[in-house]
Amino acid sequence: MCRTCVAAATKELAAICSREKVAVICYDECMIRYSNKFFSTVALRPRIHLGNTQNITEQDRFNGLVHTTMTDLASRASNFPIGVKKFGTNQTKFSEFQNLYSFVQCTADLSSIDCNWCLQTAINRFPICCGGKQGGRVLFPSCNVRNYENFLSYKHEIDCTEKGNLAGVQRGERLETVSPFTEGFVTGKGSAIC
């Protein structure tokens, strides 16, 4: 699955962003990034926020649980040496019938300190895009975080990135971006920023 995803993402990224110096495409199963800058530093831009449109009950309690769970998960996932896959998954009970599924990941070239800083920065963006929502995702070139209530958005045997979907986002839809020269698109299977 990972190899197929990388091949498709590479082809689509070349078609969409062929004249750009910096580009990222993120599918559910993989992320491809190229840049004219050194990779072993934290890149927080361009970035994409994806939030579920459905609200959660008990928003304050849920938002607190998301923050606590994701912060702990980021700390554990970032505590690996350079070159080792830095990701973590977690399932936490929210109520008798609801679970919170969480995923965090950094690129393997980051130090533990840089990985944790990137993840914490992404987690701190959740209230902006996804506060009170049933799920959300923050994507940076160097790391990404994701949480969902009552939706298993990862597999334990992850090879590239998490398994899930971009709920409610349609092909060709523009996403929130943070710089005037950057555009974000939802492609057939994922999100591209260039």
mmCIF file of C-alpha atoms in Angstrom, residues 4-181:
data_model
loop_
_atom_site.group_PDB
_atom_site.id
_atom_site.type_symbol
_atom_site.label_atom_id
_atom_site.label_comp_id
_atom_site.label_asym_id
_atom_site.label_seq_id
_atom_site.Cartn_x
_atom_site.Cartn_y
_atom_site.Cartn_z
ATOM 1 C CA THR A 4 1.487 2.447 -4.438
ATOM 2 C CA CYS A 5 0.667 5.600 -2.487
ATOM 3 C CA VAL A 6 4.156 7.047 -2.963
ATOM 4 C CA ALA A 7 4.043 6.370 -6.715
ATOM 5 C CA ALA A 8 0.618 8.014 -7.105
ATOM 6 C CA ALA A 9 1.524 10.964 -4.866
ATOM 7 C CA THR A 10 4.790 11.588 -6.717
ATOM 8 C CA LYS A 11 3.016 11.599 -10.071
ATOM 9 C CA GLU A 12 0.251 13.919 -8.874
ATOM 10 C CA LEU A 13 2.630 16.292 -7.086
ATOM 11 C CA ALA A 14 4.740 16.617 -10.241
ATOM 12 C CA ALA A 15 1.611 17.480 -12.229
ATOM 13 C CA ILE A 16 0.186 19.996 -9.734
ATOM 14 C CA CYS A 17 3.338 21.720 -8.462
ATOM 15 C CA SER A 18 5.894 21.170 -11.234
ATOM 16 C CA ARG A 19 7.233 24.749 -11.162
ATOM 17 C CA GLU A 20 7.435 25.139 -7.385
ATOM 18 C CA LYS A 21 10.549 24.995 -5.210
ATOM 19 C CA VAL A 22 8.637 23.691 -2.194
ATOM 20 C CA ALA A 23 5.705 21.282 -2.272
ATOM 21 C CA VAL A 24 3.997 18.707 -0.079
ATOM 22 C CA ILE A 25 1.280 16.217 -0.903
ATOM 23 C CA CYS A 26 -0.373 14.205 1.818
ATOM 24 C CA TYR A 27 -2.596 11.237 1.172
ATOM 25 C CA ASP A 28 -4.050 9.147 3.971
ATOM 26 C CA GLU A 29 -1.340 6.508 3.505
ATOM 27 C CA CYS A 30 1.735 8.651 2.711
ATOM 28 C CA MET A 31 3.238 12.105 2.408
ATOM 29 C CA ILE A 32 5.687 13.321 -0.259
ATOM 30 C CA ARG A 33 7.647 16.521 0.202
ATOM 31 C CA TYR A 34 10.314 18.277 -1.787
ATOM 32 C CA SER A 35 12.108 21.514 -1.069
ATOM 33 C CA ASN A 36 15.176 23.534 -1.961
ATOM 34 C CA LYS A 37 15.885 23.844 1.780
ATOM 35 C CA PHE A 38 17.716 21.528 4.161
ATOM 36 C CA PHE A 39 15.347 18.830 5.491
ATOM 37 C CA SER A 40 16.681 18.217 9.002
ATOM 38 C CA THR A 41 15.106 21.398 10.329
ATOM 39 C CA VAL A 42 11.506 21.888 11.405
ATOM 40 C CA ALA A 43 9.213 23.120 8.620
ATOM 41 C CA LEU A 44 5.861 24.463 9.828
ATOM 42 C CA ARG A 45 4.796 26.046 6.546
ATOM 43 C CA PRO A 46 2.954 25.503 4.373
ATOM 44 C CA ARG A 47 0.321 23.936 6.611
ATOM 45 C CA ILE A 48 -3.180 22.532 6.300
ATOM 46 C CA HIS A 49 -5.944 22.227 8.904
ATOM 47 C CA LEU A 50 -8.741 19.728 8.313
ATOM 48 C CA GLY A 51 -11.616 19.701 10.789
ATOM 49 C CA ASN A 52 -14.660 17.471 10.983
ATOM 50 C CA THR A 53 -17.876 19.431 10.469
ATOM 51 C CA GLN A 54 -19.702 17.538 13.249
ATOM 52 C CA ASN A 55 -19.664 18.988 16.762
ATOM 53 C CA ILE A 56 -18.915 16.903 19.834
ATOM 54 C CA THR A 57 -20.988 16.880 23.007
ATOM 55 C CA GLU A 58 -19.217 18.025 26.185
ATOM 56 C CA GLN A 59 -16.808 20.171 24.171
ATOM 57 C CA ASP A 60 -14.695 21.427 27.077
ATOM 58 C CA ARG A 61 -14.077 17.932 28.429
ATOM 59 C CA PHE A 62 -13.386 16.577 24.931
ATOM 60 C CA ASN A 63 -10.979 19.415 24.053
ATOM 61 C CA GLY A 64 -9.136 18.865 27.347
ATOM 62 C CA LEU A 65 -8.871 15.136 26.681
ATOM 63 C CA VAL A 66 -7.590 15.794 23.140
ATOM 64 C CA HIS A 67 -4.917 18.176 24.424
ATOM 65 C CA THR A 68 -3.772 15.924 27.285
ATOM 66 C CA THR A 69 -3.776 12.748 25.183
ATOM 67 C CA MET A 70 -2.038 14.307 22.189
ATOM 68 C CA THR A 71 0.599 16.052 24.324
ATOM 69 C CA ASP A 72 1.497 12.788 26.069
ATOM 70 C CA LEU A 73 1.513 10.898 22.767
ATOM 71 C CA ALA A 74 3.765 13.538 21.157
ATOM 72 C CA SER A 75 6.211 13.295 24.040
ATOM 73 C CA ARG A 76 6.420 9.510 23.716
ATOM 74 C CA ALA A 77 6.587 9.444 19.889
ATOM 75 C CA SER A 78 9.305 12.085 19.673
ATOM 76 C CA ASN A 79 11.574 10.231 22.094
ATOM 77 C CA PHE A 80 13.404 8.234 19.409
ATOM 78 C CA PRO A 81 16.793 8.935 17.807
ATOM 79 C CA ILE A 82 17.193 10.507 14.352
ATOM 80 C CA GLY A 83 16.511 7.972 11.598
ATOM 81 C CA VAL A 84 13.924 6.000 13.562
ATOM 82 C CA LYS A 85 10.238 6.287 12.653
ATOM 83 C CA LYS A 86 8.683 8.792 15.029
ATOM 84 C CA PHE A 87 4.973 8.113 15.303
ATOM 85 C CA GLY A 88 2.483 7.154 17.944
ATOM 86 C CA THR A 89 -1.116 6.012 18.177
ATOM 87 C CA ASN A 90 -3.505 5.984 21.081
ATOM 88 C CA GLN A 91 -7.061 5.024 21.959
ATOM 89 C CA THR A 92 -8.668 6.746 24.959
ATOM 90 C CA LYS A 93 -12.145 6.276 26.384
ATOM 91 C CA PHE A 94 -14.239 9.457 26.212
ATOM 92 C CA SER A 95 -17.489 7.930 27.427
ATOM 93 C CA GLU A 96 -19.048 4.503 27.732
ATOM 94 C CA PHE A 97 -19.718 4.397 23.986
ATOM 95 C CA GLN A 98 -17.176 6.857 22.584
ATOM 96 C CA ASN A 99 -13.439 6.566 22.056
ATOM 97 C CA LEU A 100 -10.840 9.123 21.032
ATOM 98 C CA TYR A 101 -8.331 7.789 18.508
ATOM 99 C CA SER A 102 -5.128 9.801 18.155
ATOM 100 C CA PHE A 103 -2.136 9.747 15.831
ATOM 101 C CA VAL A 104 1.072 11.815 15.777
ATOM 102 C CA GLN A 105 4.030 11.576 13.407
ATOM 103 C CA CYS A 106 7.274 13.400 12.610
ATOM 104 C CA THR A 107 9.661 12.910 9.740
ATOM 105 C CA ALA A 108 12.513 10.624 10.794
ATOM 106 C CA ASP A 109 15.184 13.270 10.077
ATOM 107 C CA LEU A 110 14.155 15.449 13.042
ATOM 108 C CA SER A 111 15.838 15.327 16.420
ATOM 109 C CA SER A 112 13.675 14.363 19.393
ATOM 110 C CA ILE A 113 13.547 17.986 20.552
ATOM 111 C CA ASP A 114 12.553 19.298 17.115
ATOM 112 C CA CYS A 115 9.982 16.539 16.647
ATOM 113 C CA ASN A 116 8.341 17.268 19.993
ATOM 114 C CA TRP A 117 8.334 21.019 19.284
ATOM 115 C CA CYS A 118 6.734 20.459 15.853
ATOM 116 C CA LEU A 119 4.074 18.138 17.292
ATOM 117 C CA GLN A 120 3.291 20.493 20.193
ATOM 118 C CA THR A 121 2.930 23.380 17.726
ATOM 119 C CA ALA A 122 0.505 21.300 15.644
ATOM 120 C CA ILE A 123 -1.447 20.218 18.740
ATOM 121 C CA ASN A 124 -1.746 23.850 19.830
ATOM 122 C CA ARG A 125 -3.459 24.607 16.496
ATOM 123 C CA PHE A 126 -6.311 22.158 17.227
ATOM 124 C CA PRO A 127 -8.474 24.736 19.052
ATOM 125 C CA ILE A 128 -8.203 27.022 15.990
ATOM 126 C CA CYS A 129 -9.344 24.474 13.415
ATOM 127 C CA CYS A 130 -10.950 21.669 15.286
ATOM 128 C CA GLY A 131 -12.018 22.759 18.783
ATOM 129 C CA GLY A 132 -15.297 21.085 19.714
ATOM 130 C CA LYS A 133 -15.316 19.012 16.526
ATOM 131 C CA GLN A 134 -15.459 15.213 16.336
ATOM 132 C CA GLY A 135 -12.052 15.111 14.742
ATOM 133 C CA GLY A 136 -9.330 16.986 13.009
ATOM 134 C CA ARG A 137 -5.940 16.960 11.421
ATOM 135 C CA VAL A 138 -3.081 19.465 11.328
ATOM 136 C CA LEU A 139 -0.450 18.869 8.648
ATOM 137 C CA PHE A 140 2.983 20.486 8.613
ATOM 138 C CA PRO A 141 5.784 19.393 6.250
ATOM 139 C CA SER A 142 7.765 18.052 9.251
ATOM 140 C CA CYS A 143 4.954 16.534 11.315
ATOM 141 C CA ASN A 144 1.249 15.866 11.488
ATOM 142 C CA VAL A 145 -1.318 15.148 14.160
ATOM 143 C CA ARG A 146 -4.780 13.665 13.918
ATOM 144 C CA ASN A 147 -7.612 12.742 16.262
ATOM 145 C CA TYR A 148 -11.050 11.298 15.780
ATOM 146 C CA GLU A 149 -13.896 10.437 18.108
ATOM 147 C CA ASN A 150 -15.445 7.045 17.412
ATOM 148 C CA PHE A 151 -13.446 6.478 14.215
ATOM 149 C CA LEU A 152 -10.394 4.275 14.011
ATOM 150 C CA SER A 153 -8.084 6.425 11.887
ATOM 151 C CA TYR A 154 -4.932 4.361 12.039
ATOM 152 C CA LYS A 155 -3.546 0.854 11.856
ATOM 153 C CA HIS A 156 -0.995 -0.372 14.349
ATOM 154 C CA GLU A 157 1.237 -1.574 11.513
ATOM 155 C CA ILE A 158 1.600 1.872 9.928
ATOM 156 C CA ASP A 159 4.351 2.058 7.331
ATOM 157 C CA CYS A 160 4.076 5.614 5.998
ATOM 158 C CA THR A 161 1.282 7.505 7.708
ATOM 159 C CA GLU A 162 -2.133 6.889 9.099
ATOM 160 C CA LYS A 163 -5.053 5.185 7.407
ATOM 161 C CA GLY A 164 -8.275 7.142 7.299
ATOM 162 C CA ASN A 165 -10.100 9.597 5.085
ATOM 163 C CA LEU A 166 -10.569 13.297 4.484
ATOM 164 C CA ALA A 167 -14.193 13.392 5.594
ATOM 165 C CA GLY A 168 -16.258 16.132 4.020
ATOM 166 C CA VAL A 169 -13.540 17.416 1.676
ATOM 167 C CA GLN A 170 -14.161 17.276 -2.061
ATOM 168 C CA ARG A 171 -11.737 17.028 -5.002
ATOM 169 C CA GLY A 172 -10.514 20.462 -6.089
ATOM 170 C CA GLU A 173 -11.627 22.220 -2.880
ATOM 171 C CA ARG A 174 -9.172 24.832 -1.591
ATOM 172 C CA LEU A 175 -7.959 24.430 1.969
ATOM 173 C CA GLU A 176 -6.818 26.967 4.547
ATOM 174 C CA THR A 177 -3.242 28.019 3.907
ATOM 175 C CA VAL A 178 -1.066 30.458 5.785
ATOM 176 C CA SER A 179 0.956 32.392 3.234
ATOM 177 C CA PRO A 180 -0.296 34.375 0.236
ATOM 178 C CA PHE A 181 1.915 32.514 -2.248
#
